[in-house]
């Protein structure tokens, strides 16, 4: 993929669809197949999840880290870093993103967790942890597929990363320990997670590909010129973003395939509030962006950065605090099970609404 504009024309120009690569044309199919392959491997190969889980450093899964780095690098190499000041100067976008991600998002997940799972405290706590972990990785792909603003995505993801390091522990204490007591909902719980582990998560999943993408852009433009860099080099590395995505999905679901398939009713209970959460966060943010005068590209970026969650961090926190077999960990695992197909569907929803926005000048 050289860019993701071809997806936007899928419903409009059949002749263009015929020119798309097989990978691009059937993207949703490949993602669903990757999920099925991962679940099947995790279910059919005894001990596979244990083997994969042991390949880690500092609590970070190396297979997942490799997949995410491969996935994010090509997209971040496409970002025009000399245009980031145009994003940071957009106060409506910046303020809206901070409010939605760090005030609205956690509160919405807290409310949904208590509404849908009042009798299942472990799953409820796991969902609240998912709501606290704002997305810094896969959102880059969803945004790019929906033709969102790459530069805006880079800035908002970096902003989320800073706040994640500073605010995750504080919000965890507020929503899991303090607020339930205030509301008379029972005794609270405490998270056992250090700021260092959160910072390490941010450095690996965002810092490394961001630096690599920035250096590639800078050196590439210096040697080739911007036009040649974008027309010749980027198309060569573009498909690797989706290869990395599919690899990550297979590994992720292979890790948890047995758990997910052995507890279908529990998965369904956890999935329902997640579906409502993704819908509320995406459509609410998308409509807010249009209402305050943002372009389609920036409204899309705002919506995906609001709807996505950092499932790597959520799972790591749940396992570190409550154990690998805990209900809290299962909630974290169900997160990407629901998020991946839902957000790929929302890519097409966003593209279908593109014509409702005024053309970008």
Tab-separated table of C-alpha atoms in Angstrom:
chain	number	residue	atom	x	y	z
A	1	UNK	CA	0.000	0.000	0.000
A	2	UNK	CA	1.464	3.360	-0.947
A	3	UNK	CA	-1.233	5.196	1.027
A	4	UNK	CA	-4.672	4.096	2.022
A	5	UNK	CA	-6.696	6.195	-0.410
A	6	UNK	CA	-7.625	3.138	-2.506
A	7	UNK	CA	-9.838	1.914	0.323
A	8	UNK	CA	-11.768	5.160	0.146
A	9	UNK	CA	-12.689	4.519	-3.462
A	10	UNK	CA	-13.753	0.923	-3.018
A	11	UNK	CA	-17.469	1.701	-2.946
A	12	UNK	CA	-17.218	4.463	-5.539
A	13	UNK	CA	-15.166	3.185	-8.436
A	14	UNK	CA	-15.277	-0.531	-9.292
A	15	UNK	CA	-12.475	-0.065	-11.854
A	16	UNK	CA	-10.145	1.062	-9.070
A	17	UNK	CA	-10.979	-1.990	-6.960
A	18	UNK	CA	-9.738	-4.225	-9.766
A	19	UNK	CA	-6.346	-2.494	-9.583
A	20	UNK	CA	-5.904	-3.020	-5.845
A	21	UNK	CA	-3.539	-5.679	-4.577
A	22	UNK	CA	-5.074	-8.823	-3.103
A	23	UNK	CA	-3.850	-7.757	0.340
A	24	UNK	CA	-5.632	-4.394	0.122
A	25	UNK	CA	-8.830	-5.613	-1.494
A	26	UNK	CA	-9.563	-8.301	1.075
A	27	UNK	CA	-8.027	-6.647	4.145
A	28	UNK	CA	-10.979	-7.403	6.430
A	29	UNK	CA	-10.914	-11.035	5.327
A	30	UNK	CA	-7.190	-11.382	6.078
A	31	UNK	CA	-7.671	-9.880	9.532
A	32	UNK	CA	-10.496	-12.263	10.375
A	33	UNK	CA	-8.444	-15.179	9.044
A	34	UNK	CA	-5.457	-14.090	11.147
A	35	UNK	CA	-7.684	-14.060	14.223
A	36	UNK	CA	-9.028	-17.524	13.372
A	37	UNK	CA	-5.528	-18.909	12.726
A	38	UNK	CA	-4.277	-17.513	16.012
A	39	UNK	CA	-7.210	-18.917	17.972
A	40	UNK	CA	-6.841	-22.269	16.234
A	41	UNK	CA	-3.111	-22.505	16.934
A	42	UNK	CA	-3.608	-21.566	20.560
A	43	UNK	CA	-6.319	-24.189	20.920
A	44	UNK	CA	-4.789	-27.045	18.923
A	45	UNK	CA	-1.087	-26.902	19.828
A	46	UNK	CA	-0.574	-27.896	23.482
A	47	UNK	CA	1.681	-25.530	25.384
A	48	UNK	CA	2.032	-23.014	22.536
A	49	UNK	CA	0.699	-20.156	24.652
A	50	UNK	CA	3.149	-21.015	27.422
A	51	UNK	CA	6.083	-21.080	25.001
A	52	UNK	CA	5.118	-17.739	23.449
A	53	UNK	CA	4.480	-16.181	26.858
A	54	UNK	CA	8.005	-17.058	27.993
A	55	UNK	CA	9.590	-15.166	25.092
A	56	UNK	CA	9.619	-11.829	26.858
A	57	UNK	CA	11.882	-9.198	28.378
A	58	UNK	CA	10.757	-7.089	31.319
A	59	UNK	CA	7.177	-8.291	30.945
A	60	UNK	CA	7.086	-7.275	27.256
A	61	UNK	CA	6.201	-10.055	24.801
A	62	UNK	CA	8.946	-10.121	22.155
A	63	UNK	CA	6.787	-11.682	19.393
A	64	UNK	CA	4.105	-9.028	19.874
A	65	UNK	CA	6.739	-6.289	20.108
A	66	UNK	CA	8.312	-7.412	16.824
A	67	UNK	CA	4.929	-7.476	15.089
A	68	UNK	CA	3.974	-4.021	16.331
A	69	UNK	CA	7.336	-2.528	15.374
A	70	UNK	CA	7.044	-3.945	11.847
A	71	UNK	CA	3.467	-2.673	11.707
A	72	UNK	CA	4.150	0.876	12.874
A	73	UNK	CA	7.484	1.621	11.191
A	74	UNK	CA	6.233	2.049	7.575
A	75	UNK	CA	3.369	4.305	8.687
A	76	UNK	CA	5.638	6.495	10.820
A	77	UNK	CA	8.129	6.683	7.950
A	78	UNK	CA	5.320	8.283	5.905
A	79	UNK	CA	4.722	11.097	8.389
A	80	UNK	CA	5.888	14.529	7.245
A	81	UNK	CA	7.561	15.608	10.463
A	82	UNK	CA	8.144	19.143	9.210
A	83	UNK	CA	4.372	19.666	9.297
A	84	UNK	CA	3.768	18.660	12.925
A	85	UNK	CA	3.591	22.303	14.037
A	86	UNK	CA	0.357	22.645	12.051
A	87	UNK	CA	-1.118	19.940	14.276
A	88	UNK	CA	0.171	21.221	17.614
A	89	UNK	CA	-1.268	24.630	16.719
A	90	UNK	CA	-4.764	23.151	16.315
A	91	UNK	CA	-6.085	23.811	19.822
A	92	UNK	CA	-9.522	22.338	19.116
A	93	UNK	CA	-7.979	19.022	18.131
A	94	UNK	CA	-5.446	18.905	20.961
A	95	UNK	CA	-7.855	19.878	23.739
A	96	UNK	CA	-10.610	17.606	22.421
A	97	UNK	CA	-8.232	14.645	22.304
A	98	UNK	CA	-6.979	15.174	25.855
A	99	UNK	CA	-10.490	15.560	27.283
A	100	UNK	CA	-11.885	12.553	25.410
A	101	UNK	CA	-8.960	10.255	26.151
A	102	UNK	CA	-8.225	11.091	29.763
A	103	UNK	CA	-11.534	12.303	31.166
A	104	UNK	CA	-14.325	10.839	29.033
A	105	UNK	CA	-12.847	7.462	27.991
A	106	UNK	CA	-11.994	6.085	31.449
A	107	UNK	CA	-15.294	7.382	32.874
A	108	UNK	CA	-17.324	5.749	30.079
A	109	UNK	CA	-15.592	2.398	30.568
A	110	UNK	CA	-16.042	2.608	34.348
A	111	UNK	CA	-19.780	3.233	33.914
A	112	UNK	CA	-20.235	0.453	31.327
A	113	UNK	CA	-18.262	-2.037	33.411
A	114	UNK	CA	-20.545	-1.471	36.395
A	115	UNK	CA	-23.734	-1.433	34.293
A	116	UNK	CA	-23.013	-4.665	32.400
A	117	UNK	CA	-20.934	-6.595	34.956
A	118	UNK	CA	-22.251	-5.690	38.426
A	119	UNK	CA	-22.023	-9.343	39.520
A	120	UNK	CA	-18.585	-10.099	38.040
A	121	UNK	CA	-16.006	-7.964	39.880
A	122	UNK	CA	-12.922	-9.536	38.283
A	123	UNK	CA	-14.103	-8.946	34.720
A	124	UNK	CA	-15.334	-5.488	35.691
A	125	UNK	CA	-11.932	-4.517	37.052
A	126	UNK	CA	-10.244	-5.855	33.916
A	127	UNK	CA	-12.465	-3.715	31.698
A	128	UNK	CA	-11.735	-0.616	33.750
A	129	UNK	CA	-8.007	-1.262	33.294
A	130	UNK	CA	-8.561	-1.532	29.520
A	131	UNK	CA	-10.323	1.841	29.605
A	132	UNK	CA	-7.369	3.437	31.373
A	133	UNK	CA	-4.837	2.219	28.792
A	134	UNK	CA	-5.140	4.665	25.915
A	135	UNK	CA	-3.992	3.483	22.503
A	136	UNK	CA	-0.456	4.221	21.304
A	137	UNK	CA	0.117	1.479	18.709
A	138	UNK	CA	-2.579	-0.069	16.487
A	139	UNK	CA	-4.443	3.221	16.206
A	140	UNK	CA	-1.709	4.278	13.785
A	141	UNK	CA	-2.835	1.553	11.374
A	142	UNK	CA	-6.589	2.140	11.730
A	143	UNK	CA	-6.102	5.869	11.193
A	144	UNK	CA	-3.991	5.304	8.092
A	145	UNK	CA	-6.437	2.812	6.600
A	146	UNK	CA	-9.249	5.348	7.036
A	147	UNK	CA	-7.162	8.104	5.386
A	148	UNK	CA	-6.876	10.069	8.610
A	149	UNK	CA	-4.278	12.762	9.238
A	150	UNK	CA	-0.936	10.991	9.731
A	151	UNK	CA	0.761	13.971	11.302
A	152	UNK	CA	-2.138	14.469	13.715
A	153	UNK	CA	-2.057	10.786	14.638
A	154	UNK	CA	1.668	10.972	15.406
A	155	UNK	CA	1.171	14.002	17.657
A	156	UNK	CA	-1.889	12.653	19.492
A	157	UNK	CA	-0.293	9.251	20.044
A	158	UNK	CA	2.824	10.920	21.444
A	159	UNK	CA	0.627	13.077	23.676
A	160	UNK	CA	-1.240	9.997	24.918
A	161	UNK	CA	2.087	8.345	25.655
A	162	UNK	CA	3.226	11.165	27.912
A	163	UNK	CA	-0.088	11.203	29.770
A	164	UNK	CA	-0.049	7.412	30.010
A	165	UNK	CA	3.207	7.478	31.937
A	166	UNK	CA	2.023	10.306	34.199
A	167	UNK	CA	-1.660	9.507	34.677
A	168	UNK	CA	-2.200	5.736	34.402
A	169	UNK	CA	-1.366	4.942	38.015
A	170	UNK	CA	-3.300	7.921	39.357
A	171	UNK	CA	-6.406	7.091	37.332
A	172	UNK	CA	-6.122	3.443	38.366
A	173	UNK	CA	-6.198	4.489	42.019
A	174	UNK	CA	-9.149	6.821	41.387
A	175	UNK	CA	-11.386	4.436	39.410
A	176	UNK	CA	-10.526	1.178	41.171
A	177	UNK	CA	-9.939	2.274	44.746
A	178	UNK	CA	-11.334	5.722	45.550
A	179	UNK	CA	-14.439	6.142	43.356
A	180	UNK	CA	-16.163	2.822	44.218
A	181	UNK	CA	-15.944	3.746	47.902
A	182	UNK	CA	-17.329	7.221	47.260
A	183	UNK	CA	-20.271	5.770	45.331
A	184	UNK	CA	-20.947	3.058	47.911
A	185	UNK	CA	-20.117	0.279	45.460
A	186	UNK	CA	-17.899	-1.686	47.819
A	187	UNK	CA	-14.218	-1.943	48.617
A	188	UNK	CA	-11.747	-0.794	46.002
A	189	UNK	CA	-8.687	-2.486	44.529
A	190	UNK	CA	-5.134	-1.312	43.982
A	191	UNK	CA	-2.927	-1.746	40.924
A	192	UNK	CA	0.608	-3.026	41.333
A	193	UNK	CA	2.307	-1.339	38.390
A	194	UNK	CA	5.340	0.932	38.365
A	195	UNK	CA	5.763	4.071	36.308
A	196	UNK	CA	8.932	2.482	34.935
A	197	UNK	CA	6.994	-0.436	33.407
A	198	UNK	CA	4.533	1.944	31.792
A	199	UNK	CA	7.398	4.057	30.443
A	200	UNK	CA	9.087	0.927	29.057
A	201	UNK	CA	5.842	0.003	27.300
A	202	UNK	CA	5.714	3.453	25.706
A	203	UNK	CA	9.371	3.416	24.667
A	204	UNK	CA	9.122	0.011	22.972
A	205	UNK	CA	5.743	0.339	21.282
A	206	UNK	CA	6.020	3.993	20.250
A	207	UNK	CA	9.515	5.361	20.835
A	208	UNK	CA	11.452	2.823	18.760
A	209	UNK	CA	9.281	2.925	15.607
A	210	UNK	CA	8.871	6.705	15.918
A	211	UNK	CA	12.632	7.287	15.967
A	212	UNK	CA	13.132	4.774	13.149
A	213	UNK	CA	10.418	6.409	11.043
A	214	UNK	CA	11.767	9.908	11.673
A	215	UNK	CA	15.348	8.936	10.761
A	216	UNK	CA	14.183	7.064	7.664
A	217	UNK	CA	12.217	10.094	6.481
A	218	UNK	CA	15.060	12.493	7.192
A	219	UNK	CA	17.827	10.412	5.597
A	220	UNK	CA	15.598	9.255	2.739
A	221	UNK	CA	14.555	12.771	1.757
A	222	UNK	CA	18.155	13.971	2.012
A	223	UNK	CA	19.420	11.275	-0.348
A	224	UNK	CA	16.456	10.834	-2.690
A	225	UNK	CA	14.482	14.058	-2.406
A	226	UNK	CA	10.912	14.194	-1.097
A	227	UNK	CA	9.224	13.311	-4.367
A	228	UNK	CA	11.370	10.236	-5.041
A	229	UNK	CA	11.206	9.164	-1.382
A	230	UNK	CA	7.401	9.239	-1.396
A	231	UNK	CA	6.822	7.830	-4.873
A	232	UNK	CA	9.558	5.165	-4.983
A	233	UNK	CA	10.703	4.209	-1.472
A	234	UNK	CA	7.477	4.347	0.549
A	235	UNK	CA	5.524	1.993	-1.750
A	236	UNK	CA	8.219	-0.643	-1.165
A	237	UNK	CA	7.903	-0.617	2.623
A	238	UNK	CA	4.161	0.178	2.766
A	239	UNK	CA	2.833	-3.417	2.658
A	240	UNK	CA	4.947	-4.362	5.688
A	241	UNK	CA	2.598	-2.382	7.913
A	242	UNK	CA	-0.193	-4.843	7.165
A	243	UNK	CA	2.122	-7.850	7.313
A	244	UNK	CA	3.103	-6.706	10.798
A	245	UNK	CA	-0.540	-6.222	11.741
A	246	UNK	CA	-1.527	-9.722	10.606
A	247	UNK	CA	1.482	-11.284	12.349
A	248	UNK	CA	0.654	-9.440	15.575
A	249	UNK	CA	-2.956	-10.623	15.446
A	250	UNK	CA	-1.936	-14.255	14.912
A	251	UNK	CA	0.532	-14.162	17.833
A	252	UNK	CA	-1.859	-12.314	20.122
A	253	UNK	CA	-4.704	-14.752	19.601
A	254	UNK	CA	-2.404	-17.778	19.687
A	255	UNK	CA	-1.294	-16.643	23.142
A	256	UNK	CA	-4.856	-16.596	24.416
A	257	UNK	CA	-6.672	-18.972	22.061
A	258	UNK	CA	-7.324	-21.683	24.637
A	259	UNK	CA	-8.548	-19.217	27.251
A	260	UNK	CA	-10.930	-17.477	24.869
A	261	UNK	CA	-12.411	-20.606	23.286
A	262	UNK	CA	-12.835	-22.430	26.604
A	263	UNK	CA	-14.914	-19.656	28.210
A	264	UNK	CA	-17.327	-18.494	25.459
A	265	UNK	CA	-20.090	-17.277	27.798
A	266	UNK	CA	-17.667	-15.207	29.852
A	267	UNK	CA	-16.185	-13.789	26.661
A	268	UNK	CA	-19.684	-12.800	25.516
A	269	UNK	CA	-20.393	-11.029	28.831
A	270	UNK	CA	-17.152	-9.063	28.542
A	271	UNK	CA	-17.641	-8.351	24.836
A	272	UNK	CA	-20.979	-6.564	25.186
A	273	UNK	CA	-19.776	-3.520	27.172
A	274	UNK	CA	-16.709	-3.357	24.930
A	275	UNK	CA	-18.899	-3.134	21.821
A	276	UNK	CA	-20.921	-0.322	23.397
A	277	UNK	CA	-17.710	1.417	24.474
A	278	UNK	CA	-16.131	1.358	21.000
A	279	UNK	CA	-19.337	2.640	19.404
A	280	UNK	CA	-19.800	5.468	21.901
A	281	UNK	CA	-16.173	6.596	21.781
A	282	UNK	CA	-15.806	6.413	18.005
A	283	UNK	CA	-19.085	7.962	16.892
A	284	UNK	CA	-19.103	10.515	19.701
A	285	UNK	CA	-15.591	11.707	18.840
A	286	UNK	CA	-16.200	11.588	15.090
A	287	UNK	CA	-19.330	13.703	15.381
A	288	UNK	CA	-17.632	16.073	17.813
A	289	UNK	CA	-14.813	16.619	15.324
A	290	UNK	CA	-17.281	17.521	12.590
A	291	UNK	CA	-19.287	19.749	14.957
A	292	UNK	CA	-16.261	21.829	15.976
A	293	UNK	CA	-15.158	22.271	12.381
A	294	UNK	CA	-12.348	19.726	12.041
A	295	UNK	CA	-11.645	18.230	8.623
A	296	UNK	CA	-12.531	14.631	7.811
A	297	UNK	CA	-8.904	13.642	8.254
A	298	UNK	CA	-8.578	15.125	11.735
A	299	UNK	CA	-12.043	14.037	12.859
A	300	UNK	CA	-11.109	10.498	11.858
A	301	UNK	CA	-7.832	10.708	13.757
A	302	UNK	CA	-9.636	12.060	16.813
A	303	UNK	CA	-12.178	9.213	16.642
A	304	UNK	CA	-9.680	6.366	16.303
A	305	UNK	CA	-7.322	7.668	18.976
A	306	UNK	CA	-10.355	7.901	21.289
A	307	UNK	CA	-11.787	4.450	20.507
A	308	UNK	CA	-8.565	2.439	20.529
A	309	UNK	CA	-6.926	1.055	23.659
A	310	UNK	CA	-3.443	-0.120	24.576
A	311	UNK	CA	-4.283	-3.778	25.127
A	312	UNK	CA	-0.607	-4.690	25.568
A	313	UNK	CA	-0.390	-2.484	28.643
A	314	UNK	CA	-3.817	-3.512	29.962
A	315	UNK	CA	-2.971	-7.224	29.759
A	316	UNK	CA	0.464	-6.681	31.300
A	317	UNK	CA	-1.000	-4.728	34.226
A	318	UNK	CA	-3.786	-7.268	34.815
A	319	UNK	CA	-1.372	-10.197	34.793
A	320	UNK	CA	1.208	-8.453	36.992
A	321	UNK	CA	-1.415	-7.453	39.560
A	322	UNK	CA	-3.935	-10.308	39.538
A	323	UNK	CA	-2.221	-13.242	37.804
A	324	UNK	CA	-2.257	-14.822	34.354
A	325	UNK	CA	-5.360	-16.948	35.024
A	326	UNK	CA	-7.379	-14.136	36.602
A	327	UNK	CA	-10.665	-12.767	35.341
A	328	UNK	CA	-8.987	-9.355	35.054
A	329	UNK	CA	-6.465	-10.810	32.603
A	330	UNK	CA	-9.258	-12.445	30.587
A	331	UNK	CA	-10.968	-9.060	30.187
A	332	UNK	CA	-7.721	-7.640	28.841
A	333	UNK	CA	-7.431	-10.517	26.380
A	334	UNK	CA	-11.015	-10.102	25.140
A	335	UNK	CA	-10.216	-6.430	24.433
A	336	UNK	CA	-8.325	-7.005	21.155
A	337	UNK	CA	-10.642	-9.901	20.261
A	338	UNK	CA	-13.426	-7.316	19.983
A	339	UNK	CA	-11.361	-4.250	19.083
A	340	UNK	CA	-9.685	-5.631	15.962
A	341	UNK	CA	-12.807	-6.562	13.936
A	342	UNK	CA	-14.835	-3.628	15.264
A	343	UNK	CA	-12.236	-0.994	14.404
A	344	UNK	CA	-11.565	-2.433	10.958
A	345	UNK	CA	-15.338	-2.188	10.377
A	346	UNK	CA	-15.241	1.411	11.610
A	347	UNK	CA	-12.547	2.157	9.015
A	348	UNK	CA	-15.148	1.505	6.336
A	349	UNK	CA	-17.803	3.429	8.266
A	350	UNK	CA	-15.505	6.450	8.430
A	351	UNK	CA	-14.700	6.266	4.728
A	352	UNK	CA	-18.403	6.061	3.877
A	353	UNK	CA	-18.974	9.307	5.817
A	354	UNK	CA	-16.090	11.113	4.125
A	355	UNK	CA	-18.285	12.820	1.551
A	356	UNK	CA	-20.294	14.471	4.374
A	357	UNK	CA	-17.320	16.695	5.140
A	358	UNK	CA	-16.296	19.781	3.217
A	359	UNK	CA	-13.358	19.041	0.884
A	360	UNK	CA	-9.955	19.722	2.442
A	361	UNK	CA	-8.378	22.770	0.883
